[in-house]
PDB file of C-alpha atoms in Angstrom:
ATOM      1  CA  UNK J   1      18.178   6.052 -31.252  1.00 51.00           C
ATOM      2  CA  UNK J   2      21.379   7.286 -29.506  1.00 51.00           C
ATOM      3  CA  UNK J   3      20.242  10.827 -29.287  1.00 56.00           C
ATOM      4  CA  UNK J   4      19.569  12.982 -25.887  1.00 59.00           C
ATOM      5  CA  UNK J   5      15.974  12.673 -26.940  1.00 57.00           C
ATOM      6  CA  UNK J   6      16.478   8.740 -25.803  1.00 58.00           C
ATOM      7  CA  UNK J   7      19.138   9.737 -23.319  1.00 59.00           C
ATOM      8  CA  UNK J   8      17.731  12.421 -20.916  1.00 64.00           C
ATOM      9  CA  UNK J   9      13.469  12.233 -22.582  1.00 65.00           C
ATOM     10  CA  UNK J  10      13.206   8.426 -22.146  1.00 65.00           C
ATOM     11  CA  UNK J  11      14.312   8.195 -18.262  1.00 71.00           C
ATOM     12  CA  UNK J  12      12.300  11.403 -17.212  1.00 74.00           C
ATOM     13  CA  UNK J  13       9.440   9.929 -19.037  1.00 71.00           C
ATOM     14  CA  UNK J  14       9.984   6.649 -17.224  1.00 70.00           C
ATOM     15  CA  UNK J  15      10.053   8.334 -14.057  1.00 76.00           C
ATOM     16  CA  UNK J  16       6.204   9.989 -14.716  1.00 78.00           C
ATOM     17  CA  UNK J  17       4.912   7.406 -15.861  1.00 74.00           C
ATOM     18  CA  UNK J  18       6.353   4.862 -12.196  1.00 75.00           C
ATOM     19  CA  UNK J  19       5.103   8.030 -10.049  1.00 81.00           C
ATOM     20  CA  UNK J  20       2.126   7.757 -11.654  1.00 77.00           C
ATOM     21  CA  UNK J  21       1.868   4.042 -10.929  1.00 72.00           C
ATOM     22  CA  UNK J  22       3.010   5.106  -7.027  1.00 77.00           C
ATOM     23  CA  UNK J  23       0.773   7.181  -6.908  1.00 81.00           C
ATOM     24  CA  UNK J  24      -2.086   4.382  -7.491  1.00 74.00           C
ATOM     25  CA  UNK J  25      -0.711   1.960  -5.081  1.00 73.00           C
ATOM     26  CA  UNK J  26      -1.287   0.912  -1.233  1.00 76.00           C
ATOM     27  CA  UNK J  27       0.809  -1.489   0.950  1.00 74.00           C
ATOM     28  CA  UNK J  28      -2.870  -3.447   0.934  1.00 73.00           C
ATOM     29  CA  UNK J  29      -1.551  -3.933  -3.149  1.00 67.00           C
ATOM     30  CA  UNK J  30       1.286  -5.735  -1.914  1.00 69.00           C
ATOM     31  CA  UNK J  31      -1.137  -7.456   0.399  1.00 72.00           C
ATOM     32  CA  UNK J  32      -3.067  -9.014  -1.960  1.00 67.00           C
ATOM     33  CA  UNK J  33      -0.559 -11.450  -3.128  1.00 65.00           C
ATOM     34  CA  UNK J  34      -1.790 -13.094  -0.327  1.00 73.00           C
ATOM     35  CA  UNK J  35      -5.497 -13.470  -1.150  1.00 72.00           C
ATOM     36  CA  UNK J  36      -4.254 -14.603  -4.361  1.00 68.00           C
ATOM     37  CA  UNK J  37      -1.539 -16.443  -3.597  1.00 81.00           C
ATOM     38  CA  UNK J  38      -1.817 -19.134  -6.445  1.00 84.00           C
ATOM     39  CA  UNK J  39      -2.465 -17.044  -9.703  1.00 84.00           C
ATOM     40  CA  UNK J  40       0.360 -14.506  -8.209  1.00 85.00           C
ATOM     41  CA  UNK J  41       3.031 -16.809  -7.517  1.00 88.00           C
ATOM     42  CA  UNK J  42       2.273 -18.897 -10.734  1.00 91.00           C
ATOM     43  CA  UNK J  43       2.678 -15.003 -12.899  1.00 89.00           C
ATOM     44  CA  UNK J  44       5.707 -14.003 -10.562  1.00 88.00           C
ATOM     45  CA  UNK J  45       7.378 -17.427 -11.299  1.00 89.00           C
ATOM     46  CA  UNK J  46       7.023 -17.218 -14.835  1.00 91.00           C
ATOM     47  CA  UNK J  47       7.973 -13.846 -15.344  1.00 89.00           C
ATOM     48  CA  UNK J  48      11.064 -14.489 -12.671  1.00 87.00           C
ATOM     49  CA  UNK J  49      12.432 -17.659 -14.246  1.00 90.00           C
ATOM     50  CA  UNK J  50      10.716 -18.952 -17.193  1.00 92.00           C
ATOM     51  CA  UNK J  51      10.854 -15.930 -19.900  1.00 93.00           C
ATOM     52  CA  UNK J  52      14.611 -15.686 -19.556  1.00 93.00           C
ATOM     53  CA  UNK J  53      15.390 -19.205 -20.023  1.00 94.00           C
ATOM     54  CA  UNK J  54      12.898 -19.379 -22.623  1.00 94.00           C
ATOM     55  CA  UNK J  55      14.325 -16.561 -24.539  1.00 95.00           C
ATOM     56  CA  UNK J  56      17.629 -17.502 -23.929  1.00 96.00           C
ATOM     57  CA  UNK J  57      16.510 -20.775 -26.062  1.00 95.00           C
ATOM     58  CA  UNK J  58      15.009 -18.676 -28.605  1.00 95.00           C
ATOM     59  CA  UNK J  59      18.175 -16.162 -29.343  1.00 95.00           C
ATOM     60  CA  UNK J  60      20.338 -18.671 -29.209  1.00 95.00           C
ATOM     61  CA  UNK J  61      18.289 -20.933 -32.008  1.00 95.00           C
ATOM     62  CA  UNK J  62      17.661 -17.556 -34.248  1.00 93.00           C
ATOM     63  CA  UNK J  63      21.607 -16.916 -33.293  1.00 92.00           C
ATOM     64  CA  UNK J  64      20.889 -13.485 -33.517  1.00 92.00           C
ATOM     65  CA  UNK J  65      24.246 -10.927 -33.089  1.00 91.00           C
ATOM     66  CA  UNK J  66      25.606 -11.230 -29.133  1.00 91.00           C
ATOM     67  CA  UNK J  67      24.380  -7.262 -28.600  1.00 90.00           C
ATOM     68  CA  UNK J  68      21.208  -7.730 -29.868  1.00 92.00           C
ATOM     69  CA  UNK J  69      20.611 -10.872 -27.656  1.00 94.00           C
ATOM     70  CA  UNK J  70      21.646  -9.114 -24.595  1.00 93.00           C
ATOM     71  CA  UNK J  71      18.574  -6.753 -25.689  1.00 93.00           C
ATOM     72  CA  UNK J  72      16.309  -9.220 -25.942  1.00 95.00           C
ATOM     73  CA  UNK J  73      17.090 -10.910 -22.456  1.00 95.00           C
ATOM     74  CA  UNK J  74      17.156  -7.322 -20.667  1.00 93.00           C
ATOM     75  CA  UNK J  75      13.789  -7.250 -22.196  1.00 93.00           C
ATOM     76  CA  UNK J  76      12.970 -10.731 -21.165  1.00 93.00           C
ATOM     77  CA  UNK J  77      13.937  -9.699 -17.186  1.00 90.00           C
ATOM     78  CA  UNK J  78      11.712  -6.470 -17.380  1.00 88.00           C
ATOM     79  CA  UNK J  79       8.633  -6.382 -15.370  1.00 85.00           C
ATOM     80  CA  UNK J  80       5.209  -5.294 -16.894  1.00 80.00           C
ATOM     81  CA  UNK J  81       4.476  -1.920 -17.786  1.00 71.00           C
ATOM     82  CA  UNK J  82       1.755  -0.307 -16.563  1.00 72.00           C
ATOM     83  CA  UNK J  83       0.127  -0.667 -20.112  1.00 77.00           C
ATOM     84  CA  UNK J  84      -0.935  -3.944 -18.905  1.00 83.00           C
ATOM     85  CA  UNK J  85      -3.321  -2.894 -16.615  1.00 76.00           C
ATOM     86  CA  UNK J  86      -5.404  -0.972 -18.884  1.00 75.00           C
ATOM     87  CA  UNK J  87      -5.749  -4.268 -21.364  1.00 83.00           C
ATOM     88  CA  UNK J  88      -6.600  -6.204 -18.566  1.00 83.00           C
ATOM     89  CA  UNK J  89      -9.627  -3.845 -17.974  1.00 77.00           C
ATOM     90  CA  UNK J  90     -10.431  -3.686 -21.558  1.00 81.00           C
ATOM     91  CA  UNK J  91     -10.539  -7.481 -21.924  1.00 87.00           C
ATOM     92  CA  UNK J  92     -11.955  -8.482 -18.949  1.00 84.00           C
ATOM     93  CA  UNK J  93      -8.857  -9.273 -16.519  1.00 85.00           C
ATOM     94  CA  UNK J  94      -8.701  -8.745 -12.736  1.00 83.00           C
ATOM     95  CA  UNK J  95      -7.145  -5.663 -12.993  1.00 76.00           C
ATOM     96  CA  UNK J  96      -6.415  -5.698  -9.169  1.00 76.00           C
ATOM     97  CA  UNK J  97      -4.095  -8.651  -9.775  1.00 83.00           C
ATOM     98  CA  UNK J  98      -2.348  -6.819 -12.452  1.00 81.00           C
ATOM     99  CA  UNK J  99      -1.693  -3.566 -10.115  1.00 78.00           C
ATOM    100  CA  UNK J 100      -0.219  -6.220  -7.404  1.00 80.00           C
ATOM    101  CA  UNK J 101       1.456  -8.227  -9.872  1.00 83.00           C
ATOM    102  CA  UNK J 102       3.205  -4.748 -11.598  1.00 80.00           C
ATOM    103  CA  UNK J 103       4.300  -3.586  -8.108  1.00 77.00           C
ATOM    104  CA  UNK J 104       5.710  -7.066  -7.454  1.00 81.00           C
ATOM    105  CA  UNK J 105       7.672  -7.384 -10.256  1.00 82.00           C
ATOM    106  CA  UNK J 106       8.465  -3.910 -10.286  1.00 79.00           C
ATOM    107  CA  UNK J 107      10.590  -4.460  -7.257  1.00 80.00           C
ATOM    108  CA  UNK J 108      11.672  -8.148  -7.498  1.00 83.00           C
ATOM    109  CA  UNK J 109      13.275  -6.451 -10.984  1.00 82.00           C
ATOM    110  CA  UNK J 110      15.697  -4.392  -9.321  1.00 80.00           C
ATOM    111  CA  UNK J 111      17.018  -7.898  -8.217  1.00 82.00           C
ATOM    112  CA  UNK J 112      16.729  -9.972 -11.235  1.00 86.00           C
ATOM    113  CA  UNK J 113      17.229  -7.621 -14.235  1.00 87.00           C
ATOM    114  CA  UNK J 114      20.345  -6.804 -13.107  1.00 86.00           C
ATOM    115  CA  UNK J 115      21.580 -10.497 -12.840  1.00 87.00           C
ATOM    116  CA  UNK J 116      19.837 -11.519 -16.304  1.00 90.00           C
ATOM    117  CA  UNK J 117      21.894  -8.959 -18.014  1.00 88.00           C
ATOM    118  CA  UNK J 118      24.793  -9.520 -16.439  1.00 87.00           C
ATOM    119  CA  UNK J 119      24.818 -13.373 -16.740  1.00 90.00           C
ATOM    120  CA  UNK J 120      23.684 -12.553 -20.876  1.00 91.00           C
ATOM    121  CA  UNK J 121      26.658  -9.960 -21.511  1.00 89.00           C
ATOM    122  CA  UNK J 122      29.038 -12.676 -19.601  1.00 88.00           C
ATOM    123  CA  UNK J 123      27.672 -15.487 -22.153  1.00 91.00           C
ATOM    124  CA  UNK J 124      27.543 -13.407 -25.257  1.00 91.00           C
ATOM    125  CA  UNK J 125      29.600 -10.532 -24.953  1.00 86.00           C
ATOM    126  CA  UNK J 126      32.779 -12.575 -23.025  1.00 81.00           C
ATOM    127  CA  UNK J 127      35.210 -10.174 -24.666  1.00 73.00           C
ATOM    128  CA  UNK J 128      33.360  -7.043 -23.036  1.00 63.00           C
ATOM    129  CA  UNK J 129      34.377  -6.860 -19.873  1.00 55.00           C
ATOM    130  CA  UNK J 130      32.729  -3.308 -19.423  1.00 52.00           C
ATOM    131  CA  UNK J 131      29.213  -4.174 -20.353  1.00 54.00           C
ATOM    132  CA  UNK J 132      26.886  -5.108 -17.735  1.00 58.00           C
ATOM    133  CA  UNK J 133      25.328  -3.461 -14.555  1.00 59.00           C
ATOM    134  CA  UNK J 134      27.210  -3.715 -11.687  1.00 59.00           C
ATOM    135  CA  UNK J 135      26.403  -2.281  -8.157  1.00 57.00           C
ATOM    136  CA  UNK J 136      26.619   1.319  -8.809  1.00 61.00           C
ATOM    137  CA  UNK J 137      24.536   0.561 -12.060  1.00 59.00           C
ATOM    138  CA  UNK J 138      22.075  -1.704  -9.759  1.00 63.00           C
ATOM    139  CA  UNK J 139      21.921   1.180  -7.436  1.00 69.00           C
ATOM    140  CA  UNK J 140      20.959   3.834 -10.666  1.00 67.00           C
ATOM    141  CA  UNK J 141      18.384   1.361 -12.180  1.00 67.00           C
ATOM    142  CA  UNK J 142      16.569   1.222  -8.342  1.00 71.00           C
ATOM    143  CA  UNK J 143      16.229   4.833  -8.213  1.00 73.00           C
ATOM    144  CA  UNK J 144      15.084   4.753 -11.536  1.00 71.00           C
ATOM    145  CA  UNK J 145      12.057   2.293 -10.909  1.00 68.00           C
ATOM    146  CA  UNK J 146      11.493   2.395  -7.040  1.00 74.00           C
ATOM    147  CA  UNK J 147      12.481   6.007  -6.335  1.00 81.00           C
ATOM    148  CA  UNK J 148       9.690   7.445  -8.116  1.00 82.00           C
ATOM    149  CA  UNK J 149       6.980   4.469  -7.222  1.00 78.00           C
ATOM    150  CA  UNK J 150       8.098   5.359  -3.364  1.00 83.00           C
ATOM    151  CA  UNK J 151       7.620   9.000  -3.881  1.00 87.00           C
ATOM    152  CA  UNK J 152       3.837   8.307  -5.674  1.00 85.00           C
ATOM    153  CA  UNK J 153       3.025   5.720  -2.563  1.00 84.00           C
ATOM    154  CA  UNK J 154       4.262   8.106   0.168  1.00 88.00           C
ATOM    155  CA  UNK J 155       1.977  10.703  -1.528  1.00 88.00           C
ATOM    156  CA  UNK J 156      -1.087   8.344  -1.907  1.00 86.00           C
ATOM    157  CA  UNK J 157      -0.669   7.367   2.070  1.00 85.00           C
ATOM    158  CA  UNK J 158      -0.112  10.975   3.267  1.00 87.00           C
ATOM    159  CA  UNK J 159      -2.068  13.265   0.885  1.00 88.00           C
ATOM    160  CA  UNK J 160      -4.793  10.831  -0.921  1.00 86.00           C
ATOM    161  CA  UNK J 161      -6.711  13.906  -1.855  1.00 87.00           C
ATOM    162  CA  UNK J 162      -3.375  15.332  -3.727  1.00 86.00           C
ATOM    163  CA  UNK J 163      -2.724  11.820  -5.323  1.00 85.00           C
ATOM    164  CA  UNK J 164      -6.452  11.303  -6.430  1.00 84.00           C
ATOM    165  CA  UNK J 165      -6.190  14.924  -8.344  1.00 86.00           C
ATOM    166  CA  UNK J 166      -2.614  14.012  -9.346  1.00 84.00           C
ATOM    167  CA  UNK J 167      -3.250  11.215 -11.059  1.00 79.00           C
ATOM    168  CA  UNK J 168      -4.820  12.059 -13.933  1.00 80.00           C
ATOM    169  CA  UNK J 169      -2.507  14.521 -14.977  1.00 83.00           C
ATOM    170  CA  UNK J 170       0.384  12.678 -14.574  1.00 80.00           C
ATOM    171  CA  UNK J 171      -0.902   9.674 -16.628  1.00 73.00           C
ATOM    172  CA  UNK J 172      -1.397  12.148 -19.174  1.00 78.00           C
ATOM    173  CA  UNK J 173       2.093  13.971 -19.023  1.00 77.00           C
ATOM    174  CA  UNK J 174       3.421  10.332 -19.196  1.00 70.00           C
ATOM    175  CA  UNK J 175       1.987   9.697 -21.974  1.00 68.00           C
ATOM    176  CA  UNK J 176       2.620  12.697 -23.683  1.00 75.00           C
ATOM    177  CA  UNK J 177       6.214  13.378 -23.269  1.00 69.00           C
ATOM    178  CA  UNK J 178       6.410   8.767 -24.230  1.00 63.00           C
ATOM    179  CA  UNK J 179       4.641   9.539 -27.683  1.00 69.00           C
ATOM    180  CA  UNK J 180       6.948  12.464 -27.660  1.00 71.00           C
ATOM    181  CA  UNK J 181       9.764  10.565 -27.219  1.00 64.00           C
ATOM    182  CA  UNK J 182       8.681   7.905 -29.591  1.00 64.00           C
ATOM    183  CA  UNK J 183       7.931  10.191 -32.440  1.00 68.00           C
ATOM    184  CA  UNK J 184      11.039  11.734 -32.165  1.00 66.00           C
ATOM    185  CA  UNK J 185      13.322   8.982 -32.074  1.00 61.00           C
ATOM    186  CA  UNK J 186      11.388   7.258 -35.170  1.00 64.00           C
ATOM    187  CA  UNK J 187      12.011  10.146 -36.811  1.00 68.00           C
ATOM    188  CA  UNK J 188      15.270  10.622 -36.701  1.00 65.00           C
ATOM    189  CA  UNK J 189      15.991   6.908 -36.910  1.00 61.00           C
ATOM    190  CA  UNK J 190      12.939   6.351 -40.165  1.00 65.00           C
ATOM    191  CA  UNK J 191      15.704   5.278 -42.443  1.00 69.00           C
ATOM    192  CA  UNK J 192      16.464   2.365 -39.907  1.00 67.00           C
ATOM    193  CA  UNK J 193      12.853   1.406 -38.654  1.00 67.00           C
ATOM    194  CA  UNK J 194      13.092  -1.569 -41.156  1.00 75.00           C
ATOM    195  CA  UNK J 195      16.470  -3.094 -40.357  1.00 77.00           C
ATOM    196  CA  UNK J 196      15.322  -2.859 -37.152  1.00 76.00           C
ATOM    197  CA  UNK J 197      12.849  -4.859 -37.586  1.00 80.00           C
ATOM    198  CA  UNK J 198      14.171  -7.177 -40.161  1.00 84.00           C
ATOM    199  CA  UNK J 199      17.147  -8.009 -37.453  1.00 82.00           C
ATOM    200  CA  UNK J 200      14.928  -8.459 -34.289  1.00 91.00           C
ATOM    201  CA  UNK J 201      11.292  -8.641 -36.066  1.00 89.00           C
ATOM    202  CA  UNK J 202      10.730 -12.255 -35.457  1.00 93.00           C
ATOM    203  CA  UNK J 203      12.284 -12.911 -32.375  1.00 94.00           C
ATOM    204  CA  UNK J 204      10.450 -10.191 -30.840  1.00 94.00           C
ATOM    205  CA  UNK J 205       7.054 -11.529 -32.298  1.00 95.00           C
ATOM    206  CA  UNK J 206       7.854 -15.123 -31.607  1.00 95.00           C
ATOM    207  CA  UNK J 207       8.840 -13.849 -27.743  1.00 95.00           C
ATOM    208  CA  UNK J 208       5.500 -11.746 -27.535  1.00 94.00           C
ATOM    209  CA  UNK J 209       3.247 -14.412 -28.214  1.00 95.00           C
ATOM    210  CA  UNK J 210       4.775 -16.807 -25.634  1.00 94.00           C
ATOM    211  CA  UNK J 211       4.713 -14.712 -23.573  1.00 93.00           C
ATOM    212  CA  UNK J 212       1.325 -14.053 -23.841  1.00 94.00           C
ATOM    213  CA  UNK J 213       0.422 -17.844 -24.068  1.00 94.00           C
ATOM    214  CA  UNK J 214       1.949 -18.678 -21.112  1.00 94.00           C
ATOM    215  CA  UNK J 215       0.974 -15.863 -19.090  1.00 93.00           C
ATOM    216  CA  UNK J 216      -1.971 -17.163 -19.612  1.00 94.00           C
ATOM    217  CA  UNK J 217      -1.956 -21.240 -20.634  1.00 93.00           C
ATOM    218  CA  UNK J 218       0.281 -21.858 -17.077  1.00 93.00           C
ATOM    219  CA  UNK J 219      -2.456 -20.097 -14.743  1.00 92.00           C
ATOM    220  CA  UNK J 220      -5.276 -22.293 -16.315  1.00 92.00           C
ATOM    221  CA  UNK J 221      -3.349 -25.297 -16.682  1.00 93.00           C
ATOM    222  CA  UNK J 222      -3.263 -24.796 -12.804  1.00 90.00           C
ATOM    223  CA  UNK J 223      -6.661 -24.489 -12.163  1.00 89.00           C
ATOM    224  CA  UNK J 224      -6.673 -20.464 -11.639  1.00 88.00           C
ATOM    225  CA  UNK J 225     -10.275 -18.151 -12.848  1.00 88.00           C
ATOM    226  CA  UNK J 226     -10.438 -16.804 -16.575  1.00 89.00           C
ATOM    227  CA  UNK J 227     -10.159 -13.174 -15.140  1.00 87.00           C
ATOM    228  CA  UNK J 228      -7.030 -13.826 -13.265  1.00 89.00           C
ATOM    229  CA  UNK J 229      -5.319 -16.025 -15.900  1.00 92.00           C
ATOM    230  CA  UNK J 230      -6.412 -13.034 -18.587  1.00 92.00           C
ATOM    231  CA  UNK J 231      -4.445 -10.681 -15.765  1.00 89.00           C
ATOM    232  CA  UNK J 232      -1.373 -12.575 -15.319  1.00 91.00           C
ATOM    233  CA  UNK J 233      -0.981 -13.466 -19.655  1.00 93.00           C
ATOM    234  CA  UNK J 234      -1.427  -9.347 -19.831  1.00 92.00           C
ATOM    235  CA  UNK J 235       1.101  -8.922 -17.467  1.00 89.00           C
ATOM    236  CA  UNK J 236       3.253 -11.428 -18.803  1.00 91.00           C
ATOM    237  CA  UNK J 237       2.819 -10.730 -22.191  1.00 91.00           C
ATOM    238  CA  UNK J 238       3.074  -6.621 -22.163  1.00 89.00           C
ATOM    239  CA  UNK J 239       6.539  -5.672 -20.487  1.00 87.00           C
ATOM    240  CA  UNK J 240       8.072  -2.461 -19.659  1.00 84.00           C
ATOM    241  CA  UNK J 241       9.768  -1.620 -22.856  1.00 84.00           C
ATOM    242  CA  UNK J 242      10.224   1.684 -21.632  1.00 81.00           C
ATOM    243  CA  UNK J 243      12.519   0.396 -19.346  1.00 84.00           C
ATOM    244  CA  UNK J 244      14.461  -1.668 -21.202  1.00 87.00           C
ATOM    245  CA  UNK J 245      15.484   1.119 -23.821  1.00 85.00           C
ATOM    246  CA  UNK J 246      16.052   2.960 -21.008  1.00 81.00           C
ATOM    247  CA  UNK J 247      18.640   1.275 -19.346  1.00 84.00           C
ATOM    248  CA  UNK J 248      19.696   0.103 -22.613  1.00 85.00           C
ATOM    249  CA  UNK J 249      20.509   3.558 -23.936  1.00 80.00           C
ATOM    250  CA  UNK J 250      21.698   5.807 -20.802  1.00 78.00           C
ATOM    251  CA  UNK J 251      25.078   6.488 -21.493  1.00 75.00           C
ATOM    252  CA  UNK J 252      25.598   5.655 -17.354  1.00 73.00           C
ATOM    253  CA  UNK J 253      23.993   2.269 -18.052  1.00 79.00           C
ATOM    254  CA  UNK J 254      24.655  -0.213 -20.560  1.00 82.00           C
ATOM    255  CA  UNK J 255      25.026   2.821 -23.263  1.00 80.00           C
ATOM    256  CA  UNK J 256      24.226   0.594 -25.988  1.00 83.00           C
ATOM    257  CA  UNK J 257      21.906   1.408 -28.619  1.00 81.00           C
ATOM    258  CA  UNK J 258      21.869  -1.916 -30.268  1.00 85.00           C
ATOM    259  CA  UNK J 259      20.884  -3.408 -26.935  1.00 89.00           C
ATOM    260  CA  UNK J 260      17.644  -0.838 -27.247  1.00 86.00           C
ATOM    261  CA  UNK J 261      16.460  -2.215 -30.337  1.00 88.00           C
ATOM    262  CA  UNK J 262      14.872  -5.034 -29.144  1.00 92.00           C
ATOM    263  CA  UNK J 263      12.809  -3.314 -26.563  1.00 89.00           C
ATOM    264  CA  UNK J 264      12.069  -0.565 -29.269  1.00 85.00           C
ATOM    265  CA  UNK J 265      10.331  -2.753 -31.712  1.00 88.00           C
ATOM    266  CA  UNK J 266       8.890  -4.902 -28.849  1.00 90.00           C
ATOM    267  CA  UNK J 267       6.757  -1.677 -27.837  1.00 83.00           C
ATOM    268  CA  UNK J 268       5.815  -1.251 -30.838  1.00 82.00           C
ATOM    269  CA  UNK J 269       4.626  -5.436 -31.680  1.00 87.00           C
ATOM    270  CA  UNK J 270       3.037  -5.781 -28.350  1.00 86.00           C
ATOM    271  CA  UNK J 271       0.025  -3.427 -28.712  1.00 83.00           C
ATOM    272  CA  UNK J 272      -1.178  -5.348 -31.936  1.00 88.00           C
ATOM    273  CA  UNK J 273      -0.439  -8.907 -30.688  1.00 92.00           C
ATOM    274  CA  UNK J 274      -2.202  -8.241 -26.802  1.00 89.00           C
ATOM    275  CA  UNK J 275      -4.805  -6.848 -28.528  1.00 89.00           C
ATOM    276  CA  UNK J 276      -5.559  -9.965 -30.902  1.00 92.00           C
ATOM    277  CA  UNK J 277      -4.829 -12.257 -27.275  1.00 93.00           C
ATOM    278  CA  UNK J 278      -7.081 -10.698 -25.274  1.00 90.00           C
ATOM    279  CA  UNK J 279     -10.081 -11.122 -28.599  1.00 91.00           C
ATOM    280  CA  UNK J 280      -9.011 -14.346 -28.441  1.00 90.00           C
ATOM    281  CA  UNK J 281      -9.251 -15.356 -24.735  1.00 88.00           C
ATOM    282  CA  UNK J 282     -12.745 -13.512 -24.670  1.00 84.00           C
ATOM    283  CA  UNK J 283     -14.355 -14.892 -27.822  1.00 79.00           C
ATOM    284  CA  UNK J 284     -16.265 -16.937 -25.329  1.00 59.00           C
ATOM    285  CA  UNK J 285     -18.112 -16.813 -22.752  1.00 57.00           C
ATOM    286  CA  UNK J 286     -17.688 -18.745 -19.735  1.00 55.00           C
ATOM    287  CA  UNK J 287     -19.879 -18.881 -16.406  1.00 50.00           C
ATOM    288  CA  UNK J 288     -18.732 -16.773 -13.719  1.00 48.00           C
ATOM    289  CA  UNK J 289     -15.833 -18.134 -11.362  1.00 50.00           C
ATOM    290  CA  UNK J 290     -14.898 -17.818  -8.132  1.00 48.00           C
ATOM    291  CA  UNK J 291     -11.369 -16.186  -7.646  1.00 50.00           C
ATOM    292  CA  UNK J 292      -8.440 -18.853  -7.487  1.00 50.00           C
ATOM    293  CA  UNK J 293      -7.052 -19.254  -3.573  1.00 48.00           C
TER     294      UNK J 293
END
């Protein structure tokens, strides 16, 4: 995985793909958090707090290896991709409370991945005083995710035309040169794909499907609409993987590849286990309902 396929493809494919989520978004996105304030809050809180204490628990009762724990909380502080928005739409979701909710955390991460990390390497890595992000690293990993988000918004608000016929095409480049990326890297690393998997396969799994459940089970519990609660589990449940390998792997960053793996195999489990969620939360039908306050 430590290749400049991961190093220089992964955080120019990253960049695409949060230009093309810009490039979707209004300041009346941001808005919305307060039309909705209940079912956002509930999302931002549990994404915010409860995953990384949660998966704190969980590494330390699997005691997996210190690096590969710091991996799994980086992945625990990463927002949701964008990935989530299109299986909210497939399964029903209110796919305007994902956009809000992926801008939202998209931001608030800049913030809080940077202190998750650095509070895991200080607990788990107490020997490595080098590992971490500190403020010129918290300064690299903004540009990474707001930079290009800005730069899509500014577009959107000044040329909508430009962003409209943009968009498109840059979802698709995203994609590409990601698959490209992927393909590459789990071809070069096909002799490890297993260990991988065997180290981290569980706790990943395990992670992904609370996630998931409490994305969606703490919305509901609070009284918030099917189509919201299916949003917020989505965009619990589905998180920007492509981050974490990214600021796992830069050689500027954290320039761990062990630290990656989590993330890696996480992109991969995700698609299978939001897939089976979102069957599950729509086997049945319920009566229309009226968008939590």
């Amino acid at each position: 995985m430590d290749s400049p396929l991961t190093a220089v493809g992964l955080p120019i494919a990253l960049g695409i793909i949060m230009l093309g989520l810009g490039l979707g978004l209004t300041v009346a996105d941001f808005r919305r958090v307060v039309r909705y304030p209940r079912p956002a809050l509930i999302a931002l809180g549990c994404q915010a707090l409860l995953l990384p204490v949660l998966c704190f628990g969980l590494v330390v009762a699997l005691d997996l290896p210190p690096a590969l724990a710091v991996g799994m909380m980086l992945l625990a502080a990463s927002p949701g991709g964008t990935t989530a928005n299109l299986y909210s739409h497939l399964f029903g979701g209110h796919v305007a409370l994902n956009v809000t909710l992926t801008a939202v955390n998209s931001v608030l991460a800049v913030v809080t991945l940077p202190l998750v990390v650095n509070l895991s390497a200080a607990y788990f890595l107490p020997d490595s005083g080098s590992i971490g992000l500190q403020f010129d690293k918290v300064l690299q990993v903004f540009a990474i995710v707001l930079v290009p988000v800005a730069i899509g918004m500014a577009l959107r608000a000044r040329f909508p035309g430009l962003a409209d016929r943009l968009s498109r095409p840059v979802k698709i480049v995203s994609v590409v040169v990601l698959v490209a990326v992927i393909a590459g890297t789990v071809l070069k690393e096909r002799d490890n794909v297993a260990d991988y998997f065997i180290a981290v396969g569980l706790a990943v799994l395990l992670f992904n499907i609370t996630s998931l459940a409490i994305g969606y089970g703490a919305p509901r519990l609070a009284g918030v609409g099917r189509r919201e609660s299916i949003a917020a589990g989505m965009e619990i449940g589905i998180h920007n993987s492509t981050l974490a390998i990214t600021v796992a792997v830069s050689p500027t960053l954290l320039n761990s590849t062990e630290m990656a793996i989590p993330a890696a195999v996480y992109g991969i489990v995700m698609f299978f286990t939001a897939a089976a969620f979102g069957f599950l939360v729509t086997r049945r039908r319920e009566p229309a309902e009226v968008p939590a306050a």
